[in-house]
XYZ file of C-alpha atoms in Angstrom:
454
model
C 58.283 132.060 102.008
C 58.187 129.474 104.568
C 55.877 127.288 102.627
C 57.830 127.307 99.557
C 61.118 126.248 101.892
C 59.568 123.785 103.375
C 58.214 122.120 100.064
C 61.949 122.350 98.452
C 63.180 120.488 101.388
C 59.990 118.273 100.944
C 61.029 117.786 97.230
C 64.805 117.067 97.848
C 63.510 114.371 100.487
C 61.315 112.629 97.817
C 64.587 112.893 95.109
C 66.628 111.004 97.836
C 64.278 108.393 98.469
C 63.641 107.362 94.939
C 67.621 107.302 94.627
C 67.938 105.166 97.365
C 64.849 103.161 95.630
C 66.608 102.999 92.359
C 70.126 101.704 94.301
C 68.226 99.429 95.475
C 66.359 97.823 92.457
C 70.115 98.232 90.736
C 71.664 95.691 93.295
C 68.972 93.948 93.064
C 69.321 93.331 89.596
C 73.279 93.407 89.137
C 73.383 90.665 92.118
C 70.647 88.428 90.531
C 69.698 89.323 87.312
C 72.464 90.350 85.336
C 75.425 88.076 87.210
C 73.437 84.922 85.908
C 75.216 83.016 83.624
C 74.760 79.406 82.939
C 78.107 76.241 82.876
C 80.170 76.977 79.851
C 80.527 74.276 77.591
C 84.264 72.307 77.337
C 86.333 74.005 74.782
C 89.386 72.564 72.845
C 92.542 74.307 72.888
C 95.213 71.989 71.642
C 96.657 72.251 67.819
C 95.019 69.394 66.354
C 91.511 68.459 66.502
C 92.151 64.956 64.585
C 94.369 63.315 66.925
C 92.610 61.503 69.181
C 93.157 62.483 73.183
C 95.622 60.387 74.902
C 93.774 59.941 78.303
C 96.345 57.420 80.015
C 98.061 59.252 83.208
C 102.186 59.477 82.231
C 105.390 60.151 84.402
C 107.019 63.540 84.110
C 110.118 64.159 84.545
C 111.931 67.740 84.295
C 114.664 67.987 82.058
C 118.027 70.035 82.961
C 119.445 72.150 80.318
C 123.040 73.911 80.914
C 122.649 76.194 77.394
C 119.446 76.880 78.656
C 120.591 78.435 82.126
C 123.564 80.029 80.496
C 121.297 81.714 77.909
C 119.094 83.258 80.976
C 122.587 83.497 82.720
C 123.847 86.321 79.798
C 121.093 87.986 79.694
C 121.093 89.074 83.444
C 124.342 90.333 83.500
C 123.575 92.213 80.261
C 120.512 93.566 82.001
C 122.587 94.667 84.875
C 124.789 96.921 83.161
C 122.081 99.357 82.597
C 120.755 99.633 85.747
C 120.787 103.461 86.178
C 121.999 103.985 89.798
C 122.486 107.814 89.371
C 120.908 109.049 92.330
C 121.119 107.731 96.133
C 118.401 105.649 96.911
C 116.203 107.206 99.728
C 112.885 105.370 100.171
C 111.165 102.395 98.329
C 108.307 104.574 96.886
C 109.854 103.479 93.190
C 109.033 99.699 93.365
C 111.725 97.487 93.838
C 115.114 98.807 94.950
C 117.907 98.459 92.543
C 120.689 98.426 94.946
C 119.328 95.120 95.919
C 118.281 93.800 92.587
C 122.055 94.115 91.349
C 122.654 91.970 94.544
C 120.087 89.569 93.559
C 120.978 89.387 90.550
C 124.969 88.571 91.546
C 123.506 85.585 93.239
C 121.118 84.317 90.671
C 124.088 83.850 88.331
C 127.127 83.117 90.712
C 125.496 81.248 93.722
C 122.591 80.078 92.657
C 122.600 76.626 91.784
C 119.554 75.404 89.173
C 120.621 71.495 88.594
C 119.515 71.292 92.455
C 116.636 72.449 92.363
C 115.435 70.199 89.183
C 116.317 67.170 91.277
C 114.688 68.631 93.650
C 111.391 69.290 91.705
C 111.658 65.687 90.305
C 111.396 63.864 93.598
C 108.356 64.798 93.859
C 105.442 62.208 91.634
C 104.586 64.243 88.546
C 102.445 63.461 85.958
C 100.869 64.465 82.688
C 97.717 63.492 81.191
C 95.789 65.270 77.999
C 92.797 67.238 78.614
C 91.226 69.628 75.834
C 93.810 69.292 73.536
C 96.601 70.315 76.060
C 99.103 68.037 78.587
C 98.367 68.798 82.275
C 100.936 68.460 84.557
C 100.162 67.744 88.365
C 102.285 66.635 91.137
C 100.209 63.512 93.098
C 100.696 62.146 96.092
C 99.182 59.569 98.311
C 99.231 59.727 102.224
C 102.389 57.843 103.496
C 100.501 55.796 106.429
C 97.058 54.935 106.830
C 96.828 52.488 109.775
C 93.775 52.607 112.141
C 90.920 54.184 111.129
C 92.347 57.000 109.248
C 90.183 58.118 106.272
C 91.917 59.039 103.025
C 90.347 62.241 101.450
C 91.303 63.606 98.100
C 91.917 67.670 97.745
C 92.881 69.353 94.607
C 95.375 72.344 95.789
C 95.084 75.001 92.497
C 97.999 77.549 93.171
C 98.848 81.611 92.957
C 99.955 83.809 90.665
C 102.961 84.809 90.324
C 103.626 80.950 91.378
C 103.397 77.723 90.311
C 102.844 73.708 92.053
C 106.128 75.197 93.207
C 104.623 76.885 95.872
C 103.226 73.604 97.820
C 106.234 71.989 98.497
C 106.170 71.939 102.117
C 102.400 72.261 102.475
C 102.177 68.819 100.485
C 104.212 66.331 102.619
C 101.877 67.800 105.751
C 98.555 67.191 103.833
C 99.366 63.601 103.157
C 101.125 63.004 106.594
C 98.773 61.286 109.360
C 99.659 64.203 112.244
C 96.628 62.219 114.693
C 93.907 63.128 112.695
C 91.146 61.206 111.695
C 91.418 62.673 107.805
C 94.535 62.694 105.418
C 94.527 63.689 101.790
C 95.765 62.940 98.938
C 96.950 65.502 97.013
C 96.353 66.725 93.603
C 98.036 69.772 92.340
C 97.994 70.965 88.680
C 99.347 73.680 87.169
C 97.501 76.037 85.729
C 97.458 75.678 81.315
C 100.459 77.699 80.013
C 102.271 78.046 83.142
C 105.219 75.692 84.621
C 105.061 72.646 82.897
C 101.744 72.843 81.629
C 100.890 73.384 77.941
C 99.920 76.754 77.095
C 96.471 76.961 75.098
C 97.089 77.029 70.940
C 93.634 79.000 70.705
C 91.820 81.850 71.933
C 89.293 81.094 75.056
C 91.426 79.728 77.914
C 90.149 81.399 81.630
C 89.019 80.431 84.973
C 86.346 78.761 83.816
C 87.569 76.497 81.128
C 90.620 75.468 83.260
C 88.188 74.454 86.054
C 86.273 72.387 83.530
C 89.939 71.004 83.179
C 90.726 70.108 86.690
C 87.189 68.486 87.219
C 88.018 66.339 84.702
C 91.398 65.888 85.995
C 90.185 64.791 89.171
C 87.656 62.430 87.815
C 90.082 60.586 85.332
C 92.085 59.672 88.707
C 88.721 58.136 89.954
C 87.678 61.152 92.324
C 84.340 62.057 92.015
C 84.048 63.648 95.016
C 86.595 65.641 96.251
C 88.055 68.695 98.327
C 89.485 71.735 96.285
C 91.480 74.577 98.229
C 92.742 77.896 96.610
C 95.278 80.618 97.054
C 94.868 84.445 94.946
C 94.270 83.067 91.319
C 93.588 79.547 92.044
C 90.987 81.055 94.448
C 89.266 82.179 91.259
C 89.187 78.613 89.625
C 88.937 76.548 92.515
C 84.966 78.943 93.085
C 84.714 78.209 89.489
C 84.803 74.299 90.471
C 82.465 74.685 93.357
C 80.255 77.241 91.089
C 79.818 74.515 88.267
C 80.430 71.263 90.085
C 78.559 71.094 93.439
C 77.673 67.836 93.744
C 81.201 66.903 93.348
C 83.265 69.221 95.513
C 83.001 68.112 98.876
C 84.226 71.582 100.863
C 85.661 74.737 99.233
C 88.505 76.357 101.224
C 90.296 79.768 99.600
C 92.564 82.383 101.700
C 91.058 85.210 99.158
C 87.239 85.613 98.731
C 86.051 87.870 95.788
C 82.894 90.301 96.898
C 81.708 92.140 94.302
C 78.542 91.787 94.342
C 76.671 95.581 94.139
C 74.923 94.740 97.611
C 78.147 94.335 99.444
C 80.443 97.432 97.685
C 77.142 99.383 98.767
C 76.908 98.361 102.397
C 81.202 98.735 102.414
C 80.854 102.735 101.098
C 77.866 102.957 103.655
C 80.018 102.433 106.428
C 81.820 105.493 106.235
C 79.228 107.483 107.613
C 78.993 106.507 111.721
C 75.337 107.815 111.893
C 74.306 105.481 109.277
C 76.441 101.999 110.420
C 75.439 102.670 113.661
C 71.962 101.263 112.660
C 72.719 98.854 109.819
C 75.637 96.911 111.287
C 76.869 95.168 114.155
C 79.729 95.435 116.687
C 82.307 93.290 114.748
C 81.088 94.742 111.472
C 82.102 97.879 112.770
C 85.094 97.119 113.744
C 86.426 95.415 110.657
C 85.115 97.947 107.831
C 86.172 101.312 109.121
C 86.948 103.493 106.362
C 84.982 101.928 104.133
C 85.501 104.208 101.084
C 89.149 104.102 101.737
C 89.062 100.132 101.926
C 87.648 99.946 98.525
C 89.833 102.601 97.209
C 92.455 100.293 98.449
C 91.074 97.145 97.132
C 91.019 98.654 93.355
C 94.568 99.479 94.087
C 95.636 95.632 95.095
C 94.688 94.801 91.458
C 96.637 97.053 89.910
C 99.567 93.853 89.697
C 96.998 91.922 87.565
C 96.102 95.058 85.989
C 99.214 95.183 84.371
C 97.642 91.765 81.806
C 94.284 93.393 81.721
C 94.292 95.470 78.258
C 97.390 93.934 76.192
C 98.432 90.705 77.450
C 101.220 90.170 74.620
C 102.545 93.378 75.246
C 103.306 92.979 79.017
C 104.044 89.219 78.548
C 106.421 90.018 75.880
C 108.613 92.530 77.822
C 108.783 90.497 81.194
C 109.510 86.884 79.272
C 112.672 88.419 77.268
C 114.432 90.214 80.401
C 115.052 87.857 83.084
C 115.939 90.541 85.315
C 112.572 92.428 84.617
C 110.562 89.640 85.126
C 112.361 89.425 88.157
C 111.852 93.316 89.386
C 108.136 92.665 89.160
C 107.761 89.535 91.033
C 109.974 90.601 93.802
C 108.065 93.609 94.195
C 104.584 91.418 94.053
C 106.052 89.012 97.014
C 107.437 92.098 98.780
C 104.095 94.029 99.265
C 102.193 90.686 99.667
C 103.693 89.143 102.313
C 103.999 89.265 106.692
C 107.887 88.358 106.381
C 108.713 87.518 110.399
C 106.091 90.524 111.334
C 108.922 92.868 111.246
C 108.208 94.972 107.809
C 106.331 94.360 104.993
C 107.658 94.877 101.595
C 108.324 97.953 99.627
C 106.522 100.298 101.890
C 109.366 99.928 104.236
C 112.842 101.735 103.667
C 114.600 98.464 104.270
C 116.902 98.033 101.261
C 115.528 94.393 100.116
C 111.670 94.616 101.293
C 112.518 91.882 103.951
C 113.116 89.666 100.891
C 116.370 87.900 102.410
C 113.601 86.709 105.059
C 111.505 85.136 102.534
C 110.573 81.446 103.571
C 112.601 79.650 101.734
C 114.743 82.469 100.695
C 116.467 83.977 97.357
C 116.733 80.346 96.085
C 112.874 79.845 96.532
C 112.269 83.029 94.492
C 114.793 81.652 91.789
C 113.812 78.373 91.499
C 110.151 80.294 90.939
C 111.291 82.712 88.292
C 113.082 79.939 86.515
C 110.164 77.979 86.347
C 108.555 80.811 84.674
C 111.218 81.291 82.146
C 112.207 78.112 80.954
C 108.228 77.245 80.512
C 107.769 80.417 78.588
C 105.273 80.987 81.231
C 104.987 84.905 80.950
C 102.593 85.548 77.851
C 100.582 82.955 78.573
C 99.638 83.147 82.008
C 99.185 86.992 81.288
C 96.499 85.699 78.615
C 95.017 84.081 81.386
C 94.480 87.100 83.414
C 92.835 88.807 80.380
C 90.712 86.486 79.500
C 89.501 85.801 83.164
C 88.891 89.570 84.029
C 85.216 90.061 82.566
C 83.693 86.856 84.222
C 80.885 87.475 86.901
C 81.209 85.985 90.114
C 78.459 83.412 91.057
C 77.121 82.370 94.290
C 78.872 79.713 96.070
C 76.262 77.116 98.187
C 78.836 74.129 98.877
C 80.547 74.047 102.551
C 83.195 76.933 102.302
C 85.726 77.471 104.492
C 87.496 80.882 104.633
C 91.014 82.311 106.173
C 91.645 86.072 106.178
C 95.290 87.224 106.438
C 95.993 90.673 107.688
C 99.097 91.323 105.472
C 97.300 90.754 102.324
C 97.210 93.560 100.412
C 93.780 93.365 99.518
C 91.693 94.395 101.777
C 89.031 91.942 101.035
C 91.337 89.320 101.712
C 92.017 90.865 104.785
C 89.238 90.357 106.593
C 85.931 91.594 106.201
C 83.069 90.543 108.439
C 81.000 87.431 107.906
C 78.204 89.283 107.605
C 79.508 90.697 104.205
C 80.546 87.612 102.530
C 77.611 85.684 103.114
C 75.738 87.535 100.299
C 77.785 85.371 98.014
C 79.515 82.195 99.933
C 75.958 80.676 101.349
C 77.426 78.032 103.520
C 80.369 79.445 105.211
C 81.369 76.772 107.830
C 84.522 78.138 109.352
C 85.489 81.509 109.594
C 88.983 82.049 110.255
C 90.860 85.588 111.175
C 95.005 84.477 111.163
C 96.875 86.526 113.927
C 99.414 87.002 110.649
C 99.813 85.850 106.962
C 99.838 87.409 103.819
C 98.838 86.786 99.998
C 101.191 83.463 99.874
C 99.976 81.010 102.832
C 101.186 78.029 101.791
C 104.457 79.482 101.765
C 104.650 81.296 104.604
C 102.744 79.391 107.364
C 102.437 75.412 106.040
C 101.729 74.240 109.282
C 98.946 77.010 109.992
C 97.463 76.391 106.799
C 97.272 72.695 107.190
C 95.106 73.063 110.163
């Protein structure tokens, strides 16, 4: 009896080391075999092929329409009037509160003042220029003094989603401002194809990738061969792209949100859940930073969930958001609400605060206008949800130029919130600086400027 137990156990030891064999071969394989995928080729996605491309660099200048506003104007307070306020509002555990949309909503159409804000947006240098069929816009800027022996650097800043260009307005002026360093850039910053002032692809194709492909070429047609790039959330994902397919040309890589998903990294983050078994494989600060490992990456499939929203039928969420101000509205809020460290006092809709700390937004309600009515008057929403889709199914490669990485605690993925060095180094090869922020969330360049710029 005895020898027939002990040869089960024997048996069931054998199964567990060939699975842990297998797992192992199946990293091996996802991480190195599988993710390889060469440089994708340029692709053209304007209307017509036959016209030649119109390379010259052009002034921009935003145009204010009053019919326009009054059009998005009428269709809030249409939307308002069937808000369904039936029931006392106890907790934010529905999304966005309602009692303080109506009151957003009040403001956006009796306070708010839009012809400001376009003069505001126009003293800024913007440009277009054609690339792939489409017109890029980019705001560029050169640093106002260079006495001494300051050296002028150029960085290409490739912003968020749900944001636009918009979102670097005061982390601009700092960038090309000589604060006694030895470096000061000039600034580059696009906008992403189909969203703000960008053209919006006419055919199928457009993702991380191709608009990375874009902004190299960007960058070179202003004579920058060489070159910085620094990303926030979504223009993370493109400015890797740039580093991924262009090393010889990007200088230094900096991003506030690194993607792991490589099979070697998800297995080591599940692994930490058991003590006896991080105990051995990981270090102090490991330790400390992935507890509840399991529940971390439970969490981390949750923070997509926004994007989510794009992933299956693009047109169908773009469509809904793009015809009801107010909706569009109701979902960005909600994004900016959860994703940001707003004075370190609450964060978001988690909180029973009535607005999600929203009237402490940097910048506040007007910043979030002036955002959403970028969106809207672009016709932003369909197209930057084809974005998502079509950027959802491309594997992550392995970054070897000097990367520089900041983790925010508020961001709601947990990825972006810190995980050891350790763990990221299976895919960014030459981290150089390491950075944990004492605060911050998903929007940086918003939130801290001056932090950012340092």
């Amino acid at each position: 009896m005895l020898s027939y137990l002990l040869w089960f156990l024997v048996s069931i030891l054998i199964l567990l080391v060939m699975l842990f064999v297998a797992c192992i071969v199946g990293i091996f394989l996802y991480d190195h075999v599988l993710a390889a995928r060469s440089i994708p080729q340029e692709k053209f996605f304007g209307k017509d092929r036959s016209k030649s491309e119109d390379t010259t660099i052009r002034p921009f200048k935003v145009e204010y329409s009053e019919e326009e506003f009054n059009t998005i104007r009428n269709l809030i307070n249409e939307s308002v009037e069937f808000l369904d306020q039936s029931y006392e509002e106890v907790e934010n555990t529905n999304g966005i509160k309602l009692s303080f949309l109506k009151e957003f909503a009040d403001y956006w159409v009796n306070k708010y003042d839009w012809r400001r804000f376009i003069n505001n947006i126009n003293f800024s240098r913007q440009f277009v220029t054609n690339i792939s069929g489409l017109e890029i816009y980019f705001v560029h800027l050169t640093p106002y003094n260079t006495a001494g022996y300051v050296r002028v650097r150029p960085i290409l800043l490739i912003h968020n989603f749900p944001t636009s260009v918009h979102e670097f307005n005061t982390l601009i002026p700092l960038l090309v401002t000589n604060h006694g360093s030895t470096i000061v850039f000039e600034v580059v910053a696009p906008s992403i194809p189909g969203q703000g002032w960008s053209e919006a692809a006419h055919k199928p194709g457009l993702d991380i990738s191709q608009t990375g492909i874009m902004f190299h070429q960007l960058m070179k047609r202003l004579g920058h061969h060489q070159y910085y790039v620094h990303g926030e959330g979504r223009g993370a994902d493109v400015a890797e792209e740039i580093a991924f397919m262009y090393p010889r040309s990007v200088i230094g890589l900096h991003i506030t949100r690194p993607q792991i998903d490589t099979g070697a990294t998800l297995f080591k983050l599940l692994l930490c859940s058991i003590p006896t078994v991080r105990n051995f494989i990981m270090d102090k600060e490991d330790i400390s930073n992935t507890n509840g490992g399991i529940s971390k990456t439970w969490k981390m499939m949750q923070g997509y969930l926004f994007d989510q929203m794009c992933y299956v039928h693009p047109d169908t969420v773009g469509v809904s958001l793009s015809t009801s101000p107010l909706g569009l509205a109701a979902y960005f809020l909600e994004i900016f609400a959860a994703g940001t460290d707003i004075s370190n006092r609450c964060r978001g809709i988690s909180r029973k605060s009535k607005d999600g700390c929203l009237y402490e937004f940097p910048g506040g309600l007007d910043w979030l206008i002036t955002n959403l009515m970028i969106y809207l008057v672009t016709r932003s929403t369909i197209p930057t949800c084809r974005f998502i889709h079509r950027s959802r199914n491309i594997r992550l490669q392995n970054i070897t130029v000097p990367t520089g990485i900041a983790f925010y605690p508020k961001n709601p993925f947990p990825i972006a919130g810190g995980l050891p060095r350790s763990f990221i180094s299976s895919r960014y090869k030459n981290v150089i600086r390491y950075t944990r922020m004492e605060s911050g969330g998903s929007f940086p360049s918003i939130e801290q400027p001056r932090r950012l710029q340092t």
